[in-house]
Coordinates of C-alpha atoms and ligand atoms in Angstrom, one line a residue:
M1 CA 64.7 -25.9 72.3
T2 CA 62.6 -24.4 75.2
E3 CA 60.0 -25.9 77.3
T4 CA 57.4 -24.3 75.2
T5 CA 58.7 -25.8 72.1
V6 CA 56.2 -28.4 70.9
I7 CA 57.6 -31.2 68.9
P8 CA 55.3 -31.6 66.2
H9 CA 54.3 -34.6 63.7
W10 CA 55.8 -35.2 60.3
I11 CA 53.1 -35.8 57.7
D12 CA 53.1 -35.2 53.8
G13 CA 56.9 -34.6 54.0
A14 CA 56.8 -31.6 56.4
R15 CA 56.7 -30.7 60.0
R16 CA 52.9 -30.5 61.1
P17 CA 52.1 -28.7 64.3
S18 CA 49.6 -30.1 66.4
T19 CA 46.4 -28.8 66.8
S20 CA 45.0 -31.4 69.7
G21 CA 45.9 -29.3 72.7
R22 CA 47.5 -32.3 74.3
T23 CA 51.1 -32.6 74.9
A24 CA 53.8 -34.2 77.2
P25 CA 57.1 -33.0 78.7
V26 CA 60.1 -34.1 77.2
Y27 CA 63.3 -33.9 79.9
N28 CA 66.8 -33.7 79.7
P29 CA 67.3 -36.5 82.1
A30 CA 70.8 -35.5 83.1
T31 CA 69.3 -32.1 84.3
G32 CA 65.9 -33.1 85.1
Q33 CA 64.7 -30.0 83.2
V34 CA 61.7 -30.1 80.9
Q35 CA 63.3 -28.9 77.7
A36 CA 60.2 -29.2 75.1
Q37 CA 56.7 -30.6 75.0
V38 CA 55.5 -33.2 72.5
A39 CA 52.5 -33.1 70.7
L40 CA 50.3 -36.0 71.4
A41 CA 48.1 -36.8 68.4
D42 CA 44.3 -36.6 68.5
Q43 CA 42.2 -38.7 66.2
A44 CA 42.1 -36.1 63.4
E45 CA 45.7 -36.2 63.2
I46 CA 46.0 -39.9 63.4
D47 CA 43.5 -40.1 60.3
E48 CA 45.4 -37.4 58.7
A49 CA 49.0 -39.2 59.1
I50 CA 47.5 -42.5 57.9
A51 CA 45.8 -40.9 54.9
S52 CA 49.0 -39.4 53.8
A53 CA 50.9 -42.6 54.3
Q54 CA 48.2 -44.2 51.9
R55 CA 49.0 -41.8 49.3
G56 CA 52.6 -42.0 49.7
Y57 CA 52.4 -46.0 49.6
E58 CA 50.6 -45.3 46.1
I59 CA 53.3 -43.5 44.7
W60 CA 56.2 -45.3 46.2
S61 CA 54.8 -48.8 45.3
E62 CA 54.9 -47.7 41.5
Y63 CA 58.8 -46.8 41.7
S64 CA 61.0 -49.2 40.2
I65 CA 63.4 -51.2 42.1
A66 CA 66.4 -49.2 41.0
K67 CA 64.7 -45.9 41.7
R68 CA 63.9 -47.0 45.6
Q69 CA 67.6 -48.3 45.4
T70 CA 69.0 -44.9 45.0
V71 CA 66.9 -43.1 47.4
L72 CA 68.1 -45.9 50.1
F73 CA 71.9 -45.4 49.3
N74 CA 71.0 -41.6 49.4
F75 CA 69.7 -42.0 53.1
R76 CA 72.7 -44.3 53.9
E77 CA 75.0 -41.7 52.5
L78 CA 73.4 -38.7 54.5
L79 CA 72.8 -40.7 57.7
N80 CA 76.6 -41.7 57.5
A81 CA 77.8 -38.2 57.1
R82 CA 75.5 -36.5 59.4
K83 CA 75.2 -39.3 62.1
P84 CA 77.1 -37.0 65.0
E85 CA 74.0 -34.7 64.9
L86 CA 71.7 -37.4 65.7
A87 CA 73.9 -38.7 68.6
K88 CA 73.5 -35.5 70.2
I89 CA 69.6 -35.1 69.9
I90 CA 69.6 -39.0 71.0
T91 CA 71.8 -37.9 74.3
A92 CA 69.9 -34.9 75.0
E93 CA 66.6 -36.7 75.4
H94 CA 67.6 -40.2 76.5
G95 CA 70.8 -39.5 78.8
K96 CA 72.9 -42.0 77.2
V97 CA 76.7 -40.9 76.8
V98 CA 77.2 -39.7 73.0
S99 CA 79.7 -42.4 72.1
D100 CA 76.9 -45.1 72.9
A101 CA 74.3 -43.0 71.0
M102 CA 76.6 -43.3 67.9
G103 CA 76.8 -47.1 68.9
E104 CA 72.9 -47.4 68.6
I105 CA 73.1 -45.4 65.1
L106 CA 75.7 -47.6 63.8
R107 CA 73.8 -50.8 64.5
G108 CA 70.9 -49.1 62.7
Q109 CA 72.9 -48.1 59.8
E110 CA 73.7 -51.7 59.3
V111 CA 70.2 -52.6 58.7
V112 CA 69.9 -49.3 56.2
E113 CA 73.1 -50.8 54.6
L114 CA 71.5 -54.3 54.7
A115 CA 68.5 -52.7 52.9
T116 CA 70.5 -51.3 50.1
G117 CA 70.7 -54.9 48.9
F118 CA 66.9 -55.4 48.9
P119 CA 66.3 -56.5 45.1
H120 CA 67.9 -59.8 46.2
L121 CA 66.1 -60.3 48.9
I122 CA 62.6 -59.7 47.8
K123 CA 63.2 -62.0 44.4
G124 CA 60.6 -64.3 43.7
A125 CA 61.0 -67.6 42.6
F126 CA 60.2 -69.4 38.8
S127 CA 59.5 -72.9 38.1
E128 CA 59.5 -73.7 34.4
N129 CA 57.3 -76.4 33.0
A130 CA 55.8 -77.6 36.7
S131 CA 53.2 -79.2 34.6
T132 CA 53.3 -79.8 30.9
G133 CA 52.8 -76.2 29.3
I134 CA 52.6 -74.8 32.8
D135 CA 55.0 -72.6 34.7
V136 CA 54.6 -71.4 38.3
Y137 CA 56.1 -68.4 39.7
S138 CA 56.1 -66.4 42.9
I139 CA 56.1 -62.6 43.5
K140 CA 56.8 -60.7 46.6
Q141 CA 54.8 -57.5 47.0
P142 CA 54.6 -54.7 49.7
L143 CA 51.8 -54.8 52.0
G144 CA 50.9 -50.9 52.1
V145 CA 51.0 -48.8 55.0
V146 CA 53.0 -50.5 58.2
G147 CA 52.9 -49.2 61.7
I148 CA 56.2 -49.0 63.7
I149 CA 55.8 -48.2 67.6
S150 CA 59.1 -47.8 69.4
P151 CA 60.3 -47.6 73.0
F152 CA 62.5 -44.8 74.5
N153 CA 65.8 -47.0 74.8
F154 CA 66.8 -46.9 71.3
P155 CA 65.1 -43.9 69.7
A156 CA 67.0 -44.4 66.4
M157 CA 68.3 -48.0 66.2
V158 CA 64.9 -49.5 66.9
P159 CA 62.9 -47.8 64.2
M160 CA 65.7 -48.4 62.1
W161 CA 65.6 -52.2 62.6
F162 CA 62.1 -52.0 60.5
F163 CA 61.9 -48.9 58.3
P164 CA 64.8 -49.3 56.0
I165 CA 63.3 -52.7 55.0
A166 CA 59.9 -51.9 55.0
I167 CA 60.7 -49.0 52.8
A168 CA 62.8 -50.8 50.5
A169 CA 60.1 -53.4 49.9
G170 CA 57.8 -50.7 48.6
N171 CA 55.7 -49.8 51.8
S172 CA 55.2 -46.4 53.4
V173 CA 55.5 -46.3 57.2
V174 CA 54.2 -44.6 60.0
V175 CA 56.6 -44.2 63.1
K176 CA 55.1 -43.7 66.5
P177 CA 58.1 -42.8 68.5
S178 CA 58.4 -42.9 72.3
E179 CA 56.8 -39.7 73.6
K180 CA 59.8 -39.5 76.0
D181 CA 62.4 -38.8 73.3
P182 CA 60.8 -38.1 69.9
S183 CA 63.2 -36.0 68.0
A184 CA 65.3 -38.6 66.7
A185 CA 62.5 -40.0 64.4
L186 CA 61.6 -36.5 63.3
W187 CA 65.4 -35.8 62.3
M188 CA 65.2 -39.2 60.3
A189 CA 62.2 -37.8 58.5
E190 CA 64.0 -34.6 57.4
L191 CA 66.7 -37.1 56.0
W192 CA 64.7 -39.2 54.1
K193 CA 63.4 -35.7 52.6
E194 CA 66.7 -34.9 51.6
A195 CA 67.4 -38.5 50.1
G196 CA 64.5 -38.0 47.6
L197 CA 61.9 -40.2 49.5
P198 CA 58.3 -38.8 48.3
D199 CA 56.3 -37.3 50.6
G200 CA 53.8 -39.4 52.7
V201 CA 56.2 -42.6 52.6
F202 CA 57.9 -41.6 55.8
T203 CA 55.4 -40.2 58.7
V204 CA 56.0 -39.5 62.1
L205 CA 52.9 -39.7 64.3
N206 CA 53.9 -38.3 67.8
G207 CA 51.5 -39.4 70.8
D208 CA 50.5 -41.9 73.6
K209 CA 47.8 -44.8 73.8
L210 CA 45.6 -42.9 71.6
A211 CA 48.0 -42.8 68.5
V212 CA 48.7 -46.4 69.2
D213 CA 45.2 -47.7 69.3
G214 CA 44.6 -45.2 66.0
L215 CA 47.4 -47.5 64.3
L216 CA 46.0 -50.8 65.9
N217 CA 42.6 -50.0 64.5
A218 CA 42.9 -48.2 61.3
P219 CA 41.9 -50.6 58.5
E220 CA 44.5 -49.1 56.0
V221 CA 47.4 -50.2 58.4
Q222 CA 48.5 -53.5 57.4
S223 CA 51.0 -54.6 59.8
I224 CA 52.3 -53.5 63.3
S225 CA 56.0 -53.7 64.4
F226 CA 56.3 -52.9 68.2
V227 CA 59.2 -52.9 70.5
G228 CA 58.6 -52.2 74.3
S229 CA 57.5 -53.7 77.8
T230 CA 55.8 -57.3 77.9
P231 CA 52.6 -56.2 78.9
I232 CA 52.3 -53.5 76.3
A233 CA 53.6 -56.1 73.6
Q234 CA 51.1 -58.4 74.4
Y235 CA 48.3 -56.1 74.1
I236 CA 49.8 -55.0 70.5
Y237 CA 49.8 -58.5 69.5
E238 CA 46.4 -59.4 70.5
T239 CA 44.7 -56.2 69.4
A240 CA 46.5 -56.0 66.0
S241 CA 45.8 -59.8 65.4
K242 CA 42.3 -59.6 66.2
N243 CA 42.1 -56.7 63.6
G244 CA 43.5 -59.0 61.0
K245 CA 46.9 -57.4 61.0
R246 CA 50.5 -59.0 60.5
V247 CA 52.1 -58.2 63.7
Q248 CA 55.7 -58.6 65.4
A249 CA 55.9 -57.4 69.2
L250 CA 59.0 -57.5 70.7
G251 CA 58.9 -57.3 74.8
G252 CA 60.8 -57.1 78.0
A253 CA 63.8 -59.1 78.9
K254 CA 65.8 -60.4 82.2
N255 CA 69.2 -61.7 80.7
H256 CA 71.5 -64.0 82.6
M257 CA 75.1 -64.5 82.2
L258 CA 76.1 -68.0 83.2
V259 CA 79.8 -68.1 84.5
L260 CA 81.5 -71.4 84.7
P261 CA 84.2 -72.0 87.0
D262 CA 86.8 -72.3 84.2
A263 CA 86.1 -69.0 82.9
D264 CA 88.6 -66.0 82.7
L265 CA 87.3 -63.9 85.6
D266 CA 88.8 -60.6 84.6
L267 CA 87.0 -60.8 81.1
V268 CA 83.8 -61.8 83.0
A269 CA 83.9 -59.0 85.3
D270 CA 84.8 -56.6 82.4
Q271 CA 81.8 -57.8 80.4
A272 CA 79.4 -57.8 83.5
I273 CA 80.4 -54.1 84.0
N274 CA 79.8 -53.2 80.3
A275 CA 76.5 -55.2 79.8
G276 CA 74.9 -54.6 83.1
Y277 CA 75.5 -50.6 83.5
G278 CA 76.3 -49.8 79.8
A279 CA 73.3 -47.2 79.0
A280 CA 72.5 -47.3 82.3
G281 CA 71.2 -50.9 82.1
E282 CA 68.3 -49.5 79.9
R283 CA 69.0 -52.0 77.1
C284 CA 66.7 -54.9 76.3
M285 CA 69.7 -57.1 75.8
A286 CA 71.6 -55.8 79.2
I287 CA 73.0 -58.3 81.6
S288 CA 70.8 -58.2 84.7
V289 CA 71.7 -61.4 86.4
V290 CA 75.1 -63.1 86.8
L291 CA 74.9 -66.8 87.7
A292 CA 77.9 -67.7 89.1
V293 CA 78.9 -71.3 89.4
E294 CA 80.6 -71.8 92.7
P295 CA 83.1 -71.7 93.9
V296 CA 83.8 -68.4 91.7
A297 CA 81.2 -66.0 93.2
D298 CA 83.4 -64.4 96.0
E299 CA 86.3 -63.6 93.6
L300 CA 84.1 -62.4 90.7
I301 CA 82.1 -60.1 93.0
A302 CA 85.4 -58.5 94.6
K303 CA 86.4 -58.0 90.6
I304 CA 83.1 -56.4 89.7
V305 CA 83.0 -54.0 92.9
E306 CA 86.5 -53.0 92.0
R307 CA 85.4 -51.9 88.5
I308 CA 82.4 -50.4 89.9
G309 CA 84.4 -47.9 91.9
K310 CA 86.3 -46.8 88.7
L311 CA 83.2 -45.8 87.1
N312 CA 82.5 -42.2 86.2
I313 CA 78.7 -41.3 86.0
G314 CA 77.4 -37.9 84.8
N315 CA 75.9 -35.8 81.9
G316 CA 76.2 -37.9 78.9
A317 CA 76.7 -35.0 77.0
S318 CA 79.8 -33.6 79.0
S319 CA 83.3 -33.9 78.0
P320 CA 85.3 -35.9 78.7
E321 CA 82.6 -38.2 78.5
P322 CA 81.6 -40.4 81.4
D323 CA 80.8 -44.0 81.4
M324 CA 77.4 -44.0 82.3
G325 CA 74.5 -41.3 82.2
P326 CA 71.1 -40.7 84.1
V327 CA 68.1 -43.0 83.4
I328 CA 65.0 -41.8 81.4
T329 CA 62.5 -40.0 84.0
D330 CA 62.4 -39.5 87.9
V331 CA 59.3 -41.9 87.7
H332 CA 61.6 -44.5 86.3
R333 CA 64.4 -43.9 88.5
D334 CA 62.0 -44.3 91.3
K335 CA 60.9 -47.5 90.0
I336 CA 64.6 -49.0 89.8
T337 CA 65.3 -48.0 93.3
G338 CA 62.0 -49.5 94.6
Y339 CA 63.2 -52.7 93.1
I340 CA 66.3 -52.4 95.2
D341 CA 64.4 -51.9 98.3
I342 CA 62.2 -55.0 97.5
A343 CA 65.5 -56.8 96.9
E344 CA 66.6 -55.7 100.3
A345 CA 63.5 -56.4 102.0
D346 CA 63.5 -60.1 100.6
G347 CA 66.9 -60.6 102.2
A348 CA 69.4 -60.2 99.6
T349 CA 72.7 -58.2 100.3
I350 CA 73.1 -54.7 98.6
V351 CA 77.0 -55.1 98.0
V352 CA 77.0 -51.5 96.1
D353 CA 74.1 -49.4 96.5
G354 CA 73.2 -47.0 93.7
R355 CA 70.2 -45.5 95.8
N356 CA 70.0 -41.6 96.7
F357 CA 73.0 -41.1 94.1
S358 CA 73.7 -37.8 92.9
V359 CA 76.0 -35.8 90.5
D360 CA 77.9 -32.6 91.4
G361 CA 76.3 -29.9 89.4
H362 CA 73.4 -32.1 88.3
E363 CA 71.5 -32.6 91.5
E364 CA 68.0 -32.5 89.7
G365 CA 69.0 -35.4 86.9
F366 CA 67.8 -38.7 87.0
F367 CA 70.6 -40.6 88.3
V368 CA 70.9 -43.9 89.7
G369 CA 74.3 -45.4 90.7
P370 CA 75.7 -48.7 89.4
T371 CA 74.0 -51.4 91.9
L372 CA 75.2 -54.8 92.9
I373 CA 73.0 -57.2 94.5
D374 CA 74.4 -60.6 96.0
N375 CA 72.3 -63.6 97.2
I376 CA 68.9 -62.5 95.4
P377 CA 66.3 -64.9 96.3
T378 CA 65.0 -66.1 93.1
T379 CA 61.4 -65.9 94.3
S380 CA 61.8 -62.3 94.7
R381 CA 60.2 -59.9 92.4
A382 CA 63.3 -58.0 92.1
Y383 CA 64.8 -61.4 90.5
T384 CA 61.7 -62.4 88.5
E385 CA 60.6 -58.9 87.0
E386 CA 62.5 -56.9 84.6
I387 CA 64.3 -53.8 86.3
F388 CA 65.3 -51.8 83.2
G389 CA 68.1 -49.9 85.2
P390 CA 72.0 -50.2 86.3
V391 CA 71.4 -52.9 88.7
L392 CA 73.3 -56.4 88.5
E393 CA 72.0 -59.3 90.5
V394 CA 74.4 -62.3 91.6
V395 CA 72.6 -65.8 92.0
R396 CA 75.2 -68.3 93.4
V397 CA 74.4 -71.9 91.9
K398 CA 76.1 -75.1 92.3
S399 CA 76.2 -76.3 88.8
F400 CA 75.6 -75.8 85.1
D401 CA 72.5 -77.7 85.1
E402 CA 71.1 -75.7 87.9
G403 CA 72.0 -72.4 86.0
V404 CA 70.4 -73.6 82.9
E405 CA 67.3 -74.7 84.8
L406 CA 67.0 -71.1 86.5
I407 CA 67.2 -69.3 83.1
N408 CA 64.6 -71.7 81.3
S409 CA 62.3 -71.1 84.2
G410 CA 62.0 -67.7 83.7
Q411 CA 59.3 -65.6 82.0
F412 CA 61.6 -63.7 79.4
G413 CA 63.8 -65.4 76.7
N414 CA 65.5 -62.4 75.0
G415 CA 69.3 -62.8 75.4
T416 CA 71.5 -65.0 77.7
A417 CA 75.4 -65.6 77.6
I418 CA 77.8 -68.1 79.1
F419 CA 81.3 -67.7 80.1
T420 CA 83.5 -70.7 79.8
N421 CA 86.7 -72.2 78.1
D422 CA 84.8 -75.4 77.9
G423 CA 83.4 -76.0 74.1
G424 CA 81.5 -78.8 75.2
A425 CA 79.6 -76.8 77.7
A426 CA 79.1 -73.8 75.5
R427 CA 77.5 -76.2 73.1
R428 CA 75.2 -77.8 75.5
F429 CA 74.1 -74.5 76.6
Q430 CA 73.4 -73.3 72.9
R431 CA 71.3 -76.5 72.5
E432 CA 69.4 -76.6 75.9
I433 CA 68.7 -73.1 76.6
Q434 CA 65.3 -71.5 75.7
V435 CA 66.5 -68.0 74.8
G436 CA 66.4 -66.4 71.5
M437 CA 70.0 -64.9 71.4
I438 CA 72.9 -66.4 72.9
G439 CA 76.2 -65.1 73.5
I440 CA 79.3 -67.4 74.1
N441 CA 81.9 -65.3 75.7
V442 CA 79.8 -62.4 74.1
P443 CA 77.9 -60.6 76.7
I444 CA 75.4 -58.6 74.4
P445 CA 74.7 -60.9 71.5
V446 CA 72.6 -58.6 69.5
P447 CA 72.8 -60.3 66.1
V448 CA 74.2 -58.4 62.9
A449 CA 71.7 -57.1 60.1
Y450 CA 71.7 -60.1 58.1
H451 CA 70.7 -62.5 61.0
S452 CA 67.2 -61.6 62.7
F453 CA 67.0 -60.1 66.2
G454 CA 64.2 -61.4 68.4
G455 CA 63.6 -63.5 71.7
W456 CA 61.7 -66.4 72.8
K457 CA 58.7 -66.5 75.2
A458 CA 57.3 -63.4 76.9
S459 CA 60.2 -61.5 74.9
L460 CA 58.4 -61.8 71.5
F461 CA 55.0 -62.2 70.3
G462 CA 54.4 -63.3 66.9
D463 CA 56.3 -65.3 64.4
A464 CA 58.8 -62.9 62.7
K465 CA 61.9 -61.2 64.2
A466 CA 63.3 -58.0 63.4
Y467 CA 65.4 -57.5 60.4
G468 CA 67.4 -59.8 58.3
V469 CA 65.4 -62.5 56.4
H470 CA 62.7 -62.4 58.7
G471 CA 62.3 -58.6 58.1
F472 CA 61.9 -59.1 54.3
E473 CA 59.4 -61.7 54.8
F474 CA 57.4 -59.6 57.3
F475 CA 57.2 -56.6 54.8
T476 CA 56.3 -58.3 51.9
R477 CA 53.7 -60.9 50.9
E478 CA 53.8 -63.5 48.4
K479 CA 51.9 -64.4 45.3
A480 CA 52.1 -67.7 43.4
V481 CA 50.9 -67.6 39.8
T482 CA 50.3 -70.6 37.8
S483 CA 50.3 -69.8 34.2
R484 CA 49.8 -71.3 30.7
W485 CA 50.6 -69.8 27.3
L486 CA 48.4 -71.7 25.0
D487 CA 50.5 -73.6 22.1
P488 CA 48.2 -73.3 19.5
A489 CA 49.2 -76.6 18.0
T490 CA 48.2 -78.5 21.2
H491 CA 45.6 -76.7 23.3
G492 CA 41.9 -77.8 23.8
G493 CA 39.6 -80.2 25.5
I494 CA 37.5 -79.9 28.6
N495 CA 38.5 -81.2 31.9
L496 CA 36.2 -80.7 35.1
G497 CA 38.9 -82.5 37.2
F498 CA 41.1 -81.1 40.1
P499 CA 44.4 -79.6 38.3
Q500 CA 47.1 -82.2 38.6
N501 CA 50.5 -82.4 38.1
D502 CA 50.9 -84.7 35.0
Ligands
LIG1 P1 56.8 -49.3 76.7 O1 56.1 -50.3 76.7 O2 56.4 -48.2 78.0 O3 56.3 -48.3 75.7 C1 56.6 -48.5 74.1 C2 55.9 -48.0 73.0 O4 54.3 -48.2 73.3 C3 55.9 -46.4 73.3 O5 56.0 -45.8 72.3 C4 54.9 -46.3 74.2 O6 54.1 -44.6 74.0 C5 53.8 -47.3 73.7 N1 52.7 -47.5 75.0 C6 53.0 -47.3 76.1 N2 52.0 -47.6 76.9 C7 51.1 -48.0 75.9 C8 49.6 -48.5 76.2 N3 49.0 -48.4 77.7 N4 48.8 -48.7 75.0 C9 49.4 -48.6 73.8 N5 50.8 -48.3 73.7 C10 51.5 -47.8 74.8 O7 58.2 -49.2 76.8 P2 59.6 -48.3 77.2 O8 59.5 -48.0 78.7 O9 59.5 -47.1 76.1 O10 60.6 -49.1 76.8 C11 61.3 -50.2 77.5 C12 60.8 -51.6 77.3 O11 61.2 -51.9 75.8 C13 61.5 -52.4 78.3 O12 60.6 -53.4 78.8 C14 62.6 -53.2 77.2 O13 62.7 -54.6 77.7 C15 61.6 -53.2 76.1 N6 62.4 -53.5 74.8 C16 62.6 -54.6 74.2 C17 63.4 -55.0 73.1 C18 63.4 -55.9 72.5 O14 64.1 -56.0 71.2 N7 62.6 -57.2 72.9 C19 64.1 -53.7 72.5 C20 64.2 -52.5 73.3 C21 63.2 -52.3 74.5

């Protein structure tokens, strides 16, 4: 791709070049170069995408379960065979190392595999003879056109948290990818076409706030699945709800790891490195804060520092592969380093400083070095807010209770982890912590596809989590049917009373 390449939409089963005249740059974060422009939809393109999705829904929702299942299996096979291509696309636009890009595809593929078993999960229920001669049953039907709005950090996995289940259930989807790395969605659209999905069932609408607002305001769009930062998640939740849509809006995070004094500190240090610096900390389930229950902090910090010294940072596409790549943009890099400045100004100790970090041969790339901050005041904005970069903060606490209280007092409730060999403490943690996803000696507890993904508090607006049983509930709506087939021998009589179960 060249800078003049304009990444189009995918409408009606084909690439649809934009005529809006509006674009945004797509960078290669490792080199800092603009490698393409992405189309930003105008209202006419938004309307065209939604109209095509509505037509797609009308066709697709008439497909039998067996036919829909065949298309899903085809998509799964194609994805499984060709995922290395997708991983390279993700690395080129996002910057994460190729093996990590493969990791996100695999986690998305899990949801595709779950969705292939959808007939069992969208079955209704039947109660024979609920009242004399009366049967009651429920059926689950698709919603129609559903909108999916995704963040930059998982350009393949996050859309795959939603669309396999939405499509399996008979809906058509309009995906609005992040404008920072839009090509993964387009690649998956082409794969659906090859898998035999009818045109209009999978649409990619590239754009910015205008495209998002277009989806939020269109009466044809029945639901919104959003993943991104908390302020936007809240806006999406409020606007979509006001417009009568079903909505799930997953927001930001600030995940803590509570380390009890009995924990194996080598294991903890390894996991803090993996969960803190993997994908340059741009994961909503990254560990951002190590809560060290004294007296372990000094020893643990020494072990983390030793491991940071061995990390190799570079272009995620190079071979041999580095451990960590760049962050998404220069603006985001400056935001991250700005938080390190705030921590320092607020009196924290910068143990390892990732500011002013550069990689030989990639001086223009958007790199931040792995950063370790000790004694971060819990009143500092660098502690209370999400940084979303390779920055680990250490808070020294005196007890398990102090650690739990600190975690529960934060605005977010996405993920958390406890490291201990004490089963009783782990069990108390699991019961008392106000967080949606918990790891016990597991640092990034992203649930498997058949359990649902979602946080509490400012990390999720709405009732439904992503995928798993919640996913099937979200993308179907139920009808209850009460039916009587008259027995010619017994029917008849007028009764104006309220129906009773006699
Ligand atoms: P973002 O909120 O900036 O963008 C997300 C999406 O919203 C994008 O498609 C973007 O185009 C759109 N958007 C941005 N500003 C908008 C506006 N003013 N009005 C309407 N739409 C707008 O998030 P991001 O920077 O792409 O992603 C990182 C964030 O996502 C982090 O906060 C991270 O924690 C969060 N995240 C959360 C989860 C989770 O499961 N809870 C998962 C991944 C990422």
